[in-house]
């Protein structure tokens, strides 16, 4: 939060950052890294099945829709690159980055594994370490990177941002890197519903991943509310159990539909097209209270 902001907003920001730090201290980072980067695969092909068929088809179709000759996809803060893999296998040129050295090393290991097993398309997988807050400057200064991309993926990421300003800055940086007519894909857990009900949607399962994180029994999601008179939820605490029995704790900022669409329009332009999907379905097919993941496809207007 910028200096000189409203006292209530500053207090909210401090509270969320403090709770986030507590969660980080509770999490065993070594276990987290081990879980994400040391999964065993009986074949290299299994690496392509870490995401559900629904999300794979959706992103492959979307990347095809926005593909231009010589164009490419940018996968932002992508962890071990699970989405990048099947996009590359589908014939797309992908640039993938994460801030974690371990995640970057895991992607490099995965890339070599594919190449060694005859998947030559992975030779062109571009992997690098970068901070999302500095990505525009890094790409602009490196002649090996395209200046703009057909499709940019921001998946499972904004839950780690602390406030509107951080989301606005992220949108602004990615807007510079998205070609006119291209699309930014953003997904977000339905924390609004969790805050309202005090219950995990669909038991806390992510319908798009093959690895299930379950909410710890007896530890219900709880919301942190802002000041009166609005008293809107500003963050939600969640406690997960991984399949290996280790725990993961998160405090995530609640970004409402109105906040995300408003920030998108202020960044990409009032004429930008925004498609909102509930678990990759039309909103009419999946009511908000039963939606686990909300996906936004933001199309940058042609200049």
Short mmCIF file of C-alpha atoms in Angstrom, two decimals:
data_model
loop_
_atom_site.label_atom_id
_atom_site.label_comp_id
_atom_site.label_asym_id
_atom_site.label_seq_id
_atom_site.Cartn_x
_atom_site.Cartn_y
_atom_site.Cartn_z
CA UNK A 1 0.00 0.00 0.00
CA UNK A 2 1.36 3.40 -0.98
CA UNK A 3 2.25 5.91 1.72
CA UNK A 4 -0.51 8.37 2.39
CA UNK A 5 -3.27 5.82 1.80
CA UNK A 6 -6.41 5.56 3.87
CA UNK A 7 -5.67 4.35 7.43
CA UNK A 8 -8.19 1.51 7.15
CA UNK A 9 -6.66 0.31 3.88
CA UNK A 10 -3.15 0.47 5.36
CA UNK A 11 -4.31 -1.52 8.39
CA UNK A 12 -5.88 -4.17 6.15
CA UNK A 13 -2.70 -4.45 4.13
CA UNK A 14 -0.55 -4.85 7.25
CA UNK A 15 -2.92 -7.50 8.63
CA UNK A 16 -2.91 -9.56 5.44
CA UNK A 17 0.87 -9.36 5.07
CA UNK A 18 1.30 -10.41 8.71
CA UNK A 19 -1.02 -13.40 8.32
CA UNK A 20 0.69 -14.35 5.07
CA UNK A 21 4.04 -14.32 6.87
CA UNK A 22 2.61 -16.53 9.64
CA UNK A 23 1.39 -19.01 7.01
CA UNK A 24 4.82 -19.02 5.37
CA UNK A 25 6.42 -19.76 8.73
CA UNK A 26 3.94 -22.60 9.37
CA UNK A 27 4.54 -24.15 5.96
CA UNK A 28 7.50 -26.47 5.62
CA UNK A 29 9.16 -25.00 2.54
CA UNK A 30 11.40 -28.02 2.07
CA UNK A 31 8.36 -30.34 2.04
CA UNK A 32 6.53 -27.98 -0.36
CA UNK A 33 9.40 -27.96 -2.83
CA UNK A 34 9.87 -31.71 -2.50
CA UNK A 35 6.18 -32.33 -3.16
CA UNK A 36 6.06 -30.13 -6.27
CA UNK A 37 9.40 -31.17 -7.74
CA UNK A 38 9.92 -34.80 -6.75
CA UNK A 39 6.77 -36.52 -7.91
CA UNK A 40 7.49 -39.88 -9.47
CA UNK A 41 6.42 -40.60 -13.04
CA UNK A 42 6.44 -44.08 -14.54
CA UNK A 43 6.86 -42.50 -17.98
CA UNK A 44 7.64 -39.10 -19.40
CA UNK A 45 4.13 -39.06 -20.86
CA UNK A 46 2.68 -38.93 -17.36
CA UNK A 47 4.12 -35.44 -16.98
CA UNK A 48 1.60 -34.32 -19.59
CA UNK A 49 -1.31 -35.52 -17.46
CA UNK A 50 -0.81 -33.39 -14.35
CA UNK A 51 -3.76 -31.22 -15.32
CA UNK A 52 -7.30 -32.31 -16.10
CA UNK A 53 -8.48 -32.93 -19.69
CA UNK A 54 -10.91 -29.98 -19.35
CA UNK A 55 -8.28 -27.33 -18.60
CA UNK A 56 -5.88 -28.79 -21.16
CA UNK A 57 -8.48 -28.62 -23.93
CA UNK A 58 -9.54 -25.13 -22.86
CA UNK A 59 -6.02 -23.68 -22.92
CA UNK A 60 -5.00 -25.50 -26.11
CA UNK A 61 -8.11 -24.21 -27.91
CA UNK A 62 -7.59 -20.71 -26.54
CA UNK A 63 -3.91 -20.61 -27.52
CA UNK A 64 -4.91 -21.75 -31.03
CA UNK A 65 -7.59 -19.06 -31.24
CA UNK A 66 -5.12 -16.27 -30.51
CA UNK A 67 -2.09 -17.75 -32.29
CA UNK A 68 -0.39 -15.61 -34.94
CA UNK A 69 2.48 -16.62 -37.27
CA UNK A 70 5.68 -16.62 -35.24
CA UNK A 71 3.75 -15.83 -32.05
CA UNK A 72 4.20 -17.37 -28.63
CA UNK A 73 2.74 -17.96 -25.17
CA UNK A 74 4.07 -16.49 -21.90
CA UNK A 75 3.45 -18.62 -18.78
CA UNK A 76 3.77 -16.31 -15.76
CA UNK A 77 5.00 -17.47 -12.33
CA UNK A 78 4.30 -20.99 -13.53
CA UNK A 79 5.93 -23.11 -10.81
CA UNK A 80 7.09 -26.43 -12.34
CA UNK A 81 5.49 -25.58 -15.71
CA UNK A 82 2.59 -28.04 -15.77
CA UNK A 83 0.58 -25.96 -18.27
CA UNK A 84 3.61 -25.10 -20.37
CA UNK A 85 4.31 -28.78 -21.02
CA UNK A 86 1.13 -29.71 -22.86
CA UNK A 87 1.09 -26.41 -24.75
CA UNK A 88 4.59 -27.15 -26.05
CA UNK A 89 3.53 -30.70 -26.88
CA UNK A 90 0.56 -29.16 -28.71
CA UNK A 91 2.90 -27.23 -31.00
CA UNK A 92 3.12 -23.83 -29.33
CA UNK A 93 6.25 -21.81 -28.60
CA UNK A 94 6.22 -21.17 -24.85
CA UNK A 95 8.27 -18.91 -22.59
CA UNK A 96 7.99 -19.93 -18.93
CA UNK A 97 9.30 -18.23 -15.82
CA UNK A 98 9.17 -18.43 -12.05
CA UNK A 99 10.99 -16.67 -9.23
CA UNK A 100 11.96 -19.91 -7.48
CA UNK A 101 15.34 -21.38 -8.41
CA UNK A 102 14.01 -24.83 -7.55
CA UNK A 103 11.00 -24.50 -9.86
CA UNK A 104 13.23 -23.26 -12.71
CA UNK A 105 15.59 -26.20 -12.16
CA UNK A 106 12.62 -28.59 -12.17
CA UNK A 107 11.46 -27.20 -15.52
CA UNK A 108 14.97 -27.60 -16.95
CA UNK A 109 15.09 -31.22 -15.72
CA UNK A 110 11.65 -31.86 -17.22
CA UNK A 111 12.70 -30.30 -20.53
CA UNK A 112 15.76 -32.54 -20.75
CA UNK A 113 13.68 -35.58 -19.82
CA UNK A 114 11.32 -34.92 -22.73
CA UNK A 115 14.16 -34.27 -25.19
CA UNK A 116 15.98 -37.44 -24.11
CA UNK A 117 12.80 -39.41 -24.81
CA UNK A 118 12.43 -38.11 -28.35
CA UNK A 119 10.12 -35.12 -27.82
CA UNK A 120 12.16 -32.72 -29.91
CA UNK A 121 9.58 -29.93 -29.65
CA UNK A 122 10.78 -29.37 -26.09
CA UNK A 123 14.20 -28.26 -27.33
CA UNK A 124 12.64 -24.84 -27.96
CA UNK A 125 11.10 -24.48 -24.50
CA UNK A 126 12.41 -21.17 -23.13
CA UNK A 127 12.75 -21.25 -19.33
CA UNK A 128 14.05 -18.44 -17.15
CA UNK A 129 14.00 -17.02 -13.64
CA UNK A 130 12.18 -13.72 -13.16
CA UNK A 131 10.18 -11.64 -10.68
CA UNK A 132 6.67 -10.91 -11.89
CA UNK A 133 7.10 -7.33 -10.69
CA UNK A 134 10.08 -6.83 -13.04
CA UNK A 135 9.11 -9.03 -15.98
CA UNK A 136 8.36 -6.22 -18.44
CA UNK A 137 11.78 -4.60 -17.96
CA UNK A 138 13.57 -7.95 -18.18
CA UNK A 139 11.89 -8.91 -21.45
CA UNK A 140 12.35 -5.47 -22.96
CA UNK A 141 16.09 -5.64 -22.22
CA UNK A 142 16.62 -9.14 -23.66
CA UNK A 143 16.70 -9.48 -27.44
CA UNK A 144 16.12 -13.25 -27.17
CA UNK A 145 12.58 -12.70 -25.90
CA UNK A 146 9.63 -11.57 -28.03
CA UNK A 147 8.48 -8.07 -27.17
CA UNK A 148 4.84 -9.22 -27.10
CA UNK A 149 2.88 -12.47 -26.82
CA UNK A 150 -0.32 -13.88 -28.32
CA UNK A 151 -1.48 -15.41 -25.03
CA UNK A 152 -0.34 -14.78 -21.46
CA UNK A 153 -1.23 -17.21 -18.67
CA UNK A 154 -1.60 -15.91 -15.11
CA UNK A 155 -2.84 -19.07 -13.43
CA UNK A 156 -2.91 -19.74 -9.69
CA UNK A 157 -0.96 -16.54 -9.11
CA UNK A 158 -3.08 -13.57 -8.04
CA UNK A 159 -4.00 -15.31 -4.78
CA UNK A 160 -0.47 -14.39 -3.67
CA UNK A 161 -0.94 -10.67 -4.30
CA UNK A 162 -1.73 -8.49 -1.29
CA UNK A 163 -3.95 -5.70 -2.59
CA UNK A 164 -5.53 -3.89 -5.54
CA UNK A 165 -2.35 -1.94 -6.23
CA UNK A 166 -0.30 -5.10 -6.71
CA UNK A 167 -2.91 -6.57 -9.04
CA UNK A 168 -3.11 -3.30 -10.97
CA UNK A 169 0.68 -3.17 -11.36
CA UNK A 170 0.71 -6.81 -12.51
CA UNK A 171 -2.00 -6.15 -15.10
CA UNK A 172 -0.14 -3.03 -16.27
CA UNK A 173 3.14 -4.89 -16.80
CA UNK A 174 1.46 -7.78 -18.61
CA UNK A 175 -0.57 -5.39 -20.76
CA UNK A 176 2.70 -4.10 -22.24
CA UNK A 177 3.70 -7.66 -23.12
CA UNK A 178 0.37 -8.69 -24.67
CA UNK A 179 -0.07 -7.98 -28.35
CA UNK A 180 -3.18 -6.05 -29.44
CA UNK A 181 -5.88 -8.64 -30.01
CA UNK A 182 -4.18 -11.16 -27.71
CA UNK A 183 -5.56 -12.63 -24.49
CA UNK A 184 -4.57 -12.70 -20.82
CA UNK A 185 -5.99 -15.70 -18.93
CA UNK A 186 -6.42 -15.25 -15.18
CA UNK A 187 -7.86 -17.80 -12.78
CA UNK A 188 -8.78 -17.43 -9.14
CA UNK A 189 -10.24 -19.59 -6.39
CA UNK A 190 -13.79 -18.61 -5.49
CA UNK A 191 -12.85 -17.04 -2.16
CA UNK A 192 -15.97 -14.87 -2.16
CA UNK A 193 -18.15 -17.97 -1.81
CA UNK A 194 -15.89 -19.40 0.90
CA UNK A 195 -16.09 -16.12 2.83
CA UNK A 196 -19.89 -16.09 2.61
CA UNK A 197 -20.46 -19.71 3.56
CA UNK A 198 -17.44 -20.55 5.72
CA UNK A 199 -17.12 -23.77 3.72
CA UNK A 200 -14.71 -24.90 0.98
CA UNK A 201 -16.36 -25.07 -2.43
CA UNK A 202 -16.59 -28.67 -3.68
CA UNK A 203 -14.66 -29.83 -0.64
CA UNK A 204 -11.77 -27.57 -1.61
CA UNK A 205 -10.87 -29.64 -4.66
CA UNK A 206 -9.32 -27.96 -7.68
CA UNK A 207 -11.17 -29.52 -10.65
CA UNK A 208 -8.27 -28.76 -13.00
CA UNK A 209 -5.42 -30.63 -11.36
CA UNK A 210 -4.72 -34.33 -11.14
CA UNK A 211 -3.19 -33.86 -7.66
CA UNK A 212 -5.82 -33.21 -5.01
CA UNK A 213 -5.27 -30.87 -2.08
CA UNK A 214 -7.95 -31.46 0.58
CA UNK A 215 -9.06 -29.04 3.24
CA UNK A 216 -8.01 -30.26 6.67
CA UNK A 217 -11.00 -31.71 8.46
CA UNK A 218 -12.23 -29.46 11.25
CA UNK A 219 -10.38 -26.38 9.97
CA UNK A 220 -13.00 -24.41 8.07
CA UNK A 221 -12.03 -21.46 5.86
CA UNK A 222 -12.45 -18.23 7.77
CA UNK A 223 -12.72 -14.73 6.39
CA UNK A 224 -11.18 -11.46 7.54
CA UNK A 225 -13.54 -8.54 7.08
CA UNK A 226 -12.88 -4.88 6.37
CA UNK A 227 -14.18 -1.94 8.42
CA UNK A 228 -17.76 -0.75 8.73
CA UNK A 229 -20.01 0.18 7.11
CA UNK A 230 -19.24 -2.12 4.14
CA UNK A 231 -17.58 -4.91 6.17
CA UNK A 232 -16.65 -6.79 3.03
CA UNK A 233 -14.37 -9.85 3.18
CA UNK A 234 -10.80 -8.87 2.39
CA UNK A 235 -8.98 -12.19 2.88
CA UNK A 236 -9.58 -15.88 3.54
CA UNK A 237 -7.40 -18.30 5.52
CA UNK A 238 -7.24 -21.86 4.17
CA UNK A 239 -5.61 -25.02 5.51
CA UNK A 240 -4.86 -27.86 3.08
CA UNK A 241 -3.56 -31.40 3.34
CA UNK A 242 -1.52 -32.76 0.45
CA UNK A 243 -1.72 -36.39 -0.66
CA UNK A 244 1.59 -37.07 1.10
CA UNK A 245 0.13 -35.92 4.43
CA UNK A 246 1.99 -32.60 4.66
CA UNK A 247 0.05 -29.40 5.28
CA UNK A 248 -0.19 -26.12 3.41
CA UNK A 249 -1.54 -22.89 4.91
CA UNK A 250 -2.50 -19.80 2.93
CA UNK A 251 -3.97 -16.38 3.56
CA UNK A 252 -5.29 -15.09 0.24
CA UNK A 253 -6.66 -11.69 -0.64
CA UNK A 254 -10.28 -11.68 -1.79
CA UNK A 255 -10.50 -10.07 -5.21
CA UNK A 256 -14.13 -9.71 -6.25
CA UNK A 257 -15.47 -10.01 -9.76
CA UNK A 258 -16.06 -6.25 -9.75
CA UNK A 259 -12.47 -5.54 -8.67
CA UNK A 260 -10.89 -7.76 -11.30
CA UNK A 261 -13.06 -6.55 -14.18
CA UNK A 262 -12.65 -2.90 -13.13
CA UNK A 263 -8.87 -3.19 -12.90
CA UNK A 264 -8.77 -5.03 -16.24
CA UNK A 265 -10.75 -2.28 -17.97
CA UNK A 266 -8.68 0.50 -16.41
CA UNK A 267 -5.51 -1.25 -17.63
CA UNK A 268 -6.44 -2.80 -21.00
CA UNK A 269 -9.05 -0.20 -21.93
CA UNK A 270 -12.79 0.14 -21.50
CA UNK A 271 -13.29 -1.67 -24.81
CA UNK A 272 -11.45 -4.81 -23.77
CA UNK A 273 -13.52 -7.98 -23.93
CA UNK A 274 -13.79 -9.99 -20.71
CA UNK A 275 -15.17 -13.53 -20.69
CA UNK A 276 -15.91 -14.96 -17.23
CA UNK A 277 -16.17 -18.71 -16.78
CA UNK A 278 -17.22 -20.77 -13.75
CA UNK A 279 -15.18 -24.00 -13.66
CA UNK A 280 -14.69 -23.39 -17.40
CA UNK A 281 -18.44 -23.36 -17.99
CA UNK A 282 -20.84 -20.58 -18.84
CA UNK A 283 -22.02 -18.76 -15.72
CA UNK A 284 -25.58 -19.92 -16.36
CA UNK A 285 -24.46 -23.55 -16.08
CA UNK A 286 -22.55 -23.20 -12.82
CA UNK A 287 -23.91 -20.97 -10.01
CA UNK A 288 -21.38 -18.94 -8.00
CA UNK A 289 -21.79 -20.89 -4.77
CA UNK A 290 -20.91 -24.13 -6.57
CA UNK A 291 -17.94 -22.75 -8.49
CA UNK A 292 -14.42 -23.68 -7.36
CA UNK A 293 -12.37 -21.72 -9.94
CA UNK A 294 -13.35 -18.51 -11.73
CA UNK A 295 -11.48 -17.86 -14.99
CA UNK A 296 -11.20 -14.50 -16.74
CA UNK A 297 -10.18 -14.25 -20.40
CA UNK A 298 -9.22 -10.61 -21.04
CA UNK A 299 -8.80 -9.71 -24.71
CA UNK A 300 -6.68 -6.64 -25.41
CA UNK A 301 -8.34 -4.31 -27.94
CA UNK A 302 -6.77 -3.87 -31.37
CA UNK A 303 -4.94 -0.58 -31.62
#
